[in-house]
mmCIF file of N, CA and C in Angstrom:
data_model
loop_
_atom_site.group_PDB
_atom_site.id
_atom_site.type_symbol
_atom_site.label_atom_id
_atom_site.label_comp_id
_atom_site.label_asym_id
_atom_site.label_seq_id
_atom_site.Cartn_x
_atom_site.Cartn_y
_atom_site.Cartn_z
ATOM 1 N N MET X 1479 29.531 -7.532 -11.508
ATOM 2 C CA MET X 1479 28.626 -7.263 -12.616
ATOM 3 C C MET X 1479 27.225 -6.979 -12.067
ATOM 4 N N LEU X 1480 26.648 -5.914 -12.505
ATOM 5 C CA LEU X 1480 25.293 -5.564 -12.077
ATOM 6 C C LEU X 1480 24.270 -6.314 -12.919
ATOM 7 N N ARG X 1481 23.257 -6.863 -12.230
ATOM 8 C CA ARG X 1481 22.139 -7.464 -12.936
ATOM 9 C C ARG X 1481 20.935 -7.481 -12.014
ATOM 10 N N ALA X 1482 19.779 -7.523 -12.622
ATOM 11 C CA ALA X 1482 18.544 -7.519 -11.844
ATOM 12 C C ALA X 1482 17.696 -8.718 -12.249
ATOM 13 N N ASP X 1483 17.109 -9.384 -11.258
ATOM 14 C CA ASP X 1483 16.283 -10.567 -11.505
ATOM 15 C C ASP X 1483 14.991 -10.421 -10.698
ATOM 16 N N GLU X 1484 13.907 -10.143 -11.395
ATOM 17 C CA GLU X 1484 12.630 -9.894 -10.740
ATOM 18 C C GLU X 1484 12.163 -11.092 -9.913
ATOM 19 N N GLU X 1485 12.336 -12.302 -10.429
ATOM 20 C CA GLU X 1485 11.903 -13.495 -9.693
ATOM 21 C C GLU X 1485 12.636 -13.627 -8.356
ATOM 22 N N LYS X 1486 13.925 -13.358 -8.350
ATOM 23 C CA LYS X 1486 14.697 -13.448 -7.114
ATOM 24 C C LYS X 1486 14.278 -12.372 -6.123
ATOM 25 N N ILE X 1487 13.994 -11.183 -6.635
ATOM 26 C CA ILE X 1487 13.560 -10.093 -5.760
ATOM 27 C C ILE X 1487 12.204 -10.425 -5.133
ATOM 28 N N LEU X 1488 11.294 -10.961 -5.921
ATOM 29 C CA LEU X 1488 9.985 -11.331 -5.389
ATOM 30 C C LEU X 1488 10.116 -12.446 -4.356
ATOM 31 N N TRP X 1489 11.020 -13.402 -4.590
ATOM 32 C CA TRP X 1489 11.288 -14.451 -3.597
ATOM 33 C C TRP X 1489 11.760 -13.820 -2.295
ATOM 34 N N LEU X 1490 12.643 -12.855 -2.418
ATOM 35 C CA LEU X 1490 13.183 -12.156 -1.257
ATOM 36 C C LEU X 1490 12.061 -11.514 -0.447
ATOM 37 N N PHE X 1491 11.153 -10.823 -1.131
ATOM 38 C CA PHE X 1491 10.039 -10.150 -0.452
ATOM 39 C C PHE X 1491 9.109 -11.145 0.236
ATOM 40 N N GLU X 1492 8.968 -12.332 -0.332
ATOM 41 C CA GLU X 1492 8.080 -13.342 0.244
ATOM 42 C C GLU X 1492 8.694 -14.049 1.451
ATOM 43 N N ASN X 1493 10.010 -14.051 1.532
ATOM 44 C CA ASN X 1493 10.676 -14.868 2.538
ATOM 45 C C ASN X 1493 11.384 -14.112 3.657
ATOM 46 N N TYR X 1494 11.556 -12.822 3.519
ATOM 47 C CA TYR X 1494 12.297 -12.055 4.522
ATOM 48 C C TYR X 1494 11.583 -10.755 4.848
ATOM 49 N N SER X 1495 11.831 -10.264 6.055
ATOM 50 C CA SER X 1495 11.214 -9.008 6.496
ATOM 51 C C SER X 1495 11.871 -7.823 5.790
ATOM 52 N N GLY X 1496 11.136 -6.739 5.717
ATOM 53 C CA GLY X 1496 11.676 -5.519 5.131
ATOM 54 C C GLY X 1496 12.919 -5.041 5.849
ATOM 55 N N TYR X 1497 12.921 -5.186 7.166
ATOM 56 C CA TYR X 1497 14.093 -4.780 7.955
ATOM 57 C C TYR X 1497 15.319 -5.583 7.552
ATOM 58 N N ARG X 1498 15.167 -6.896 7.473
ATOM 59 C CA ARG X 1498 16.309 -7.765 7.127
ATOM 60 C C ARG X 1498 16.796 -7.470 5.709
ATOM 61 N N ILE X 1499 15.865 -7.295 4.791
ATOM 62 C CA ILE X 1499 16.243 -6.995 3.407
ATOM 63 C C ILE X 1499 17.018 -5.687 3.342
ATOM 64 N N ALA X 1500 16.520 -4.669 4.030
ATOM 65 C CA ALA X 1500 17.197 -3.366 4.023
ATOM 66 C C ALA X 1500 18.589 -3.487 4.626
ATOM 67 N N LYS X 1501 18.696 -4.194 5.738
ATOM 68 C CA LYS X 1501 19.988 -4.350 6.413
ATOM 69 C C LYS X 1501 20.985 -5.106 5.534
ATOM 70 N N GLU X 1502 20.544 -6.175 4.913
ATOM 71 C CA GLU X 1502 21.431 -7.019 4.111
ATOM 72 C C GLU X 1502 21.785 -6.393 2.764
ATOM 73 N N SER X 1503 20.855 -5.635 2.179
ATOM 74 C CA SER X 1503 21.056 -5.121 0.816
ATOM 75 C C SER X 1503 21.639 -3.716 0.754
ATOM 76 N N GLY X 1504 21.420 -2.947 1.811
ATOM 77 C CA GLY X 1504 21.855 -1.552 1.770
ATOM 78 C C GLY X 1504 20.838 -0.630 1.113
ATOM 79 N N VAL X 1505 19.668 -1.155 0.791
ATOM 80 C CA VAL X 1505 18.581 -0.351 0.221
ATOM 81 C C VAL X 1505 17.786 0.214 1.396
ATOM 82 N N ALA X 1506 17.400 1.456 1.316
ATOM 83 C CA ALA X 1506 16.667 2.109 2.406
ATOM 84 C C ALA X 1506 15.420 1.315 2.786
ATOM 85 N N GLN X 1507 15.203 1.208 4.092
ATOM 86 C CA GLN X 1507 14.061 0.437 4.586
ATOM 87 C C GLN X 1507 12.739 1.000 4.064
ATOM 88 N N SER X 1508 12.639 2.302 3.912
ATOM 89 C CA SER X 1508 11.400 2.893 3.402
ATOM 90 C C SER X 1508 11.129 2.455 1.968
ATOM 91 N N VAL X 1509 12.168 2.342 1.170
ATOM 92 C CA VAL X 1509 12.016 1.886 -0.220
ATOM 93 C C VAL X 1509 11.575 0.429 -0.235
ATOM 94 N N VAL X 1510 12.227 -0.393 0.566
ATOM 95 C CA VAL X 1510 11.879 -1.816 0.630
ATOM 96 C C VAL X 1510 10.430 -1.979 1.086
ATOM 97 N N ALA X 1511 10.036 -1.254 2.113
ATOM 98 C CA ALA X 1511 8.672 -1.359 2.632
ATOM 99 C C ALA X 1511 7.646 -0.971 1.573
ATOM 100 N N ARG X 1512 7.911 0.100 0.847
ATOM 101 C CA ARG X 1512 6.970 0.544 -0.202
ATOM 102 C C ARG X 1512 6.873 -0.483 -1.328
ATOM 103 N N LEU X 1513 7.964 -1.149 -1.634
ATOM 104 C CA LEU X 1513 7.939 -2.198 -2.660
ATOM 105 C C LEU X 1513 7.140 -3.406 -2.177
ATOM 106 N N ILE X 1514 7.365 -3.801 -0.932
ATOM 107 C CA ILE X 1514 6.682 -4.975 -0.393
ATOM 108 C C ILE X 1514 5.171 -4.772 -0.337
ATOM 109 N N ILE X 1515 4.727 -3.613 0.119
ATOM 110 C CA ILE X 1515 3.279 -3.390 0.245
ATOM 111 C C ILE X 1515 2.628 -2.935 -1.055
ATOM 112 N N GLY X 1516 3.436 -2.660 -2.061
ATOM 113 C CA GLY X 1516 2.889 -2.322 -3.371
ATOM 114 C C GLY X 1516 2.670 -0.849 -3.632
ATOM 115 N N ASP X 1517 3.129 0.017 -2.742
ATOM 116 C CA ASP X 1517 3.006 1.458 -2.980
ATOM 117 C C ASP X 1517 3.940 1.922 -4.094
ATOM 118 N N ARG X 1518 4.983 1.142 -4.326
ATOM 119 C CA ARG X 1518 5.940 1.448 -5.388
ATOM 120 C C ARG X 1518 6.157 0.180 -6.203
ATOM 121 N N GLU X 1519 6.165 0.319 -7.519
ATOM 122 C CA GLU X 1519 6.336 -0.845 -8.380
ATOM 123 C C GLU X 1519 7.813 -1.132 -8.606
ATOM 124 N N LEU X 1520 8.129 -2.403 -8.662
ATOM 125 C CA LEU X 1520 9.510 -2.825 -8.858
ATOM 126 C C LEU X 1520 10.084 -2.282 -10.167
ATOM 127 N N LYS X 1521 9.244 -2.180 -11.187
ATOM 128 C CA LYS X 1521 9.735 -1.700 -12.481
ATOM 129 C C LYS X 1521 10.159 -0.225 -12.427
ATOM 130 N N ASN X 1522 9.780 0.471 -11.367
ATOM 131 C CA ASN X 1522 10.107 1.893 -11.262
ATOM 132 C C ASN X 1522 11.317 2.194 -10.382
ATOM 133 N N VAL X 1523 11.976 1.162 -9.853
ATOM 134 C CA VAL X 1523 13.175 1.413 -9.047
ATOM 135 C C VAL X 1523 14.376 1.520 -9.979
ATOM 136 N N SER X 1524 15.435 2.119 -9.466
ATOM 137 C CA SER X 1524 16.644 2.247 -10.284
ATOM 138 C C SER X 1524 17.259 0.869 -10.500
ATOM 139 N N PHE X 1525 18.038 0.766 -11.559
ATOM 140 C CA PHE X 1525 18.715 -0.493 -11.845
ATOM 141 C C PHE X 1525 19.662 -0.852 -10.706
ATOM 142 N N GLU X 1526 20.288 0.145 -10.124
ATOM 143 C CA GLU X 1526 21.208 -0.096 -9.006
ATOM 144 C C GLU X 1526 20.472 -0.726 -7.818
ATOM 145 N N THR X 1527 19.290 -0.208 -7.503
ATOM 146 C CA THR X 1527 18.498 -0.756 -6.402
ATOM 147 C C THR X 1527 18.079 -2.188 -6.706
ATOM 148 N N ALA X 1528 17.601 -2.431 -7.917
ATOM 149 C CA ALA X 1528 17.195 -3.787 -8.310
ATOM 150 C C ALA X 1528 18.389 -4.737 -8.252
ATOM 151 N N SER X 1529 19.541 -4.263 -8.632
ATOM 152 C CA SER X 1529 20.747 -5.078 -8.596
ATOM 153 C C SER X 1529 21.123 -5.433 -7.151
ATOM 154 N N LYS X 1530 21.041 -4.464 -6.252
ATOM 155 C CA LYS X 1530 21.338 -4.724 -4.837
ATOM 156 C C LYS X 1530 20.377 -5.754 -4.255
ATOM 157 N N LEU X 1531 19.101 -5.644 -4.612
ATOM 158 C CA LEU X 1531 18.103 -6.591 -4.108
ATOM 159 C C LEU X 1531 18.345 -7.988 -4.673
ATOM 160 N N THR X 1532 18.728 -8.075 -5.940
ATOM 161 C CA THR X 1532 19.038 -9.363 -6.560
ATOM 162 C C THR X 1532 20.236 -10.000 -5.880
ATOM 163 N N GLU X 1533 21.268 -9.211 -5.653
ATOM 164 C CA GLU X 1533 22.472 -9.712 -4.988
ATOM 165 C C GLU X 1533 22.150 -10.215 -3.583
ATOM 166 N N CYS X 1534 21.311 -9.489 -2.879
ATOM 167 C CA CYS X 1534 20.899 -9.887 -1.532
ATOM 168 C C CYS X 1534 20.129 -11.209 -1.581
ATOM 169 N N ALA X 1535 19.220 -11.345 -2.532
ATOM 170 C CA ALA X 1535 18.444 -12.584 -2.675
ATOM 171 C C ALA X 1535 19.369 -13.766 -2.942
ATOM 172 N N GLU X 1536 20.329 -13.576 -3.826
ATOM 173 C CA GLU X 1536 21.264 -14.655 -4.151
ATOM 174 C C GLU X 1536 22.077 -15.066 -2.928
ATOM 175 N N LYS X 1537 22.506 -14.079 -2.157
ATOM 176 C CA LYS X 1537 23.286 -14.354 -0.945
ATOM 177 C C LYS X 1537 22.461 -15.145 0.063
ATOM 178 N N LEU X 1538 21.213 -14.733 0.277
ATOM 179 C CA LEU X 1538 20.360 -15.406 1.252
ATOM 180 C C LEU X 1538 19.949 -16.799 0.773
ATOM 181 N N GLN X 1539 19.730 -16.950 -0.537
ATOM 182 C CA GLN X 1539 19.410 -18.278 -1.076
ATOM 183 C C GLN X 1539 20.594 -19.214 -0.883
ATOM 184 N N LYS X 1540 21.783 -18.712 -1.107
ATOM 185 C CA LYS X 1540 22.996 -19.511 -0.929
ATOM 186 C C LYS X 1540 23.130 -19.946 0.529
ATOM 187 N N GLN X 1541 22.879 -19.012 1.457
ATOM 188 C CA GLN X 1541 22.963 -19.328 2.889
ATOM 189 C C GLN X 1541 21.940 -20.415 3.253
ATOM 190 N N GLU X 1542 20.733 -20.324 2.709
ATOM 191 C CA GLU X 1542 19.714 -21.324 3.008
ATOM 192 C C GLU X 1542 20.129 -22.690 2.492
ATOM 193 N N ASN X 1543 20.742 -22.720 1.313
ATOM 194 C CA ASN X 1543 21.149 -24.002 0.730
ATOM 195 C C ASN X 1543 22.302 -24.641 1.492
ATOM 196 N N GLU X 1544 23.105 -23.816 2.161
ATOM 197 C CA GLU X 1544 24.243 -24.336 2.932
ATOM 198 C C GLU X 1544 23.805 -24.889 4.284
ATOM 199 N N ASP X 1545 22.677 -24.409 4.791
ATOM 200 C CA ASP X 1545 22.192 -24.854 6.115
ATOM 201 C C ASP X 1545 21.543 -26.206 6.066
#
């Protein structure tokens, strides 16, 4: 099921590098970098991209909780 969660995406940007996010999520590194530095607003990305970033955040949060 596709879903997007802005809070989780922002957590992701605060806690992981653009390279790691791009590698884990499958979202282009240039897109991730522009979102992190603010050149592109999160509200303007496709739902698919937001969904991939949310899924990545959930996966990484789960990994942190298991460690």
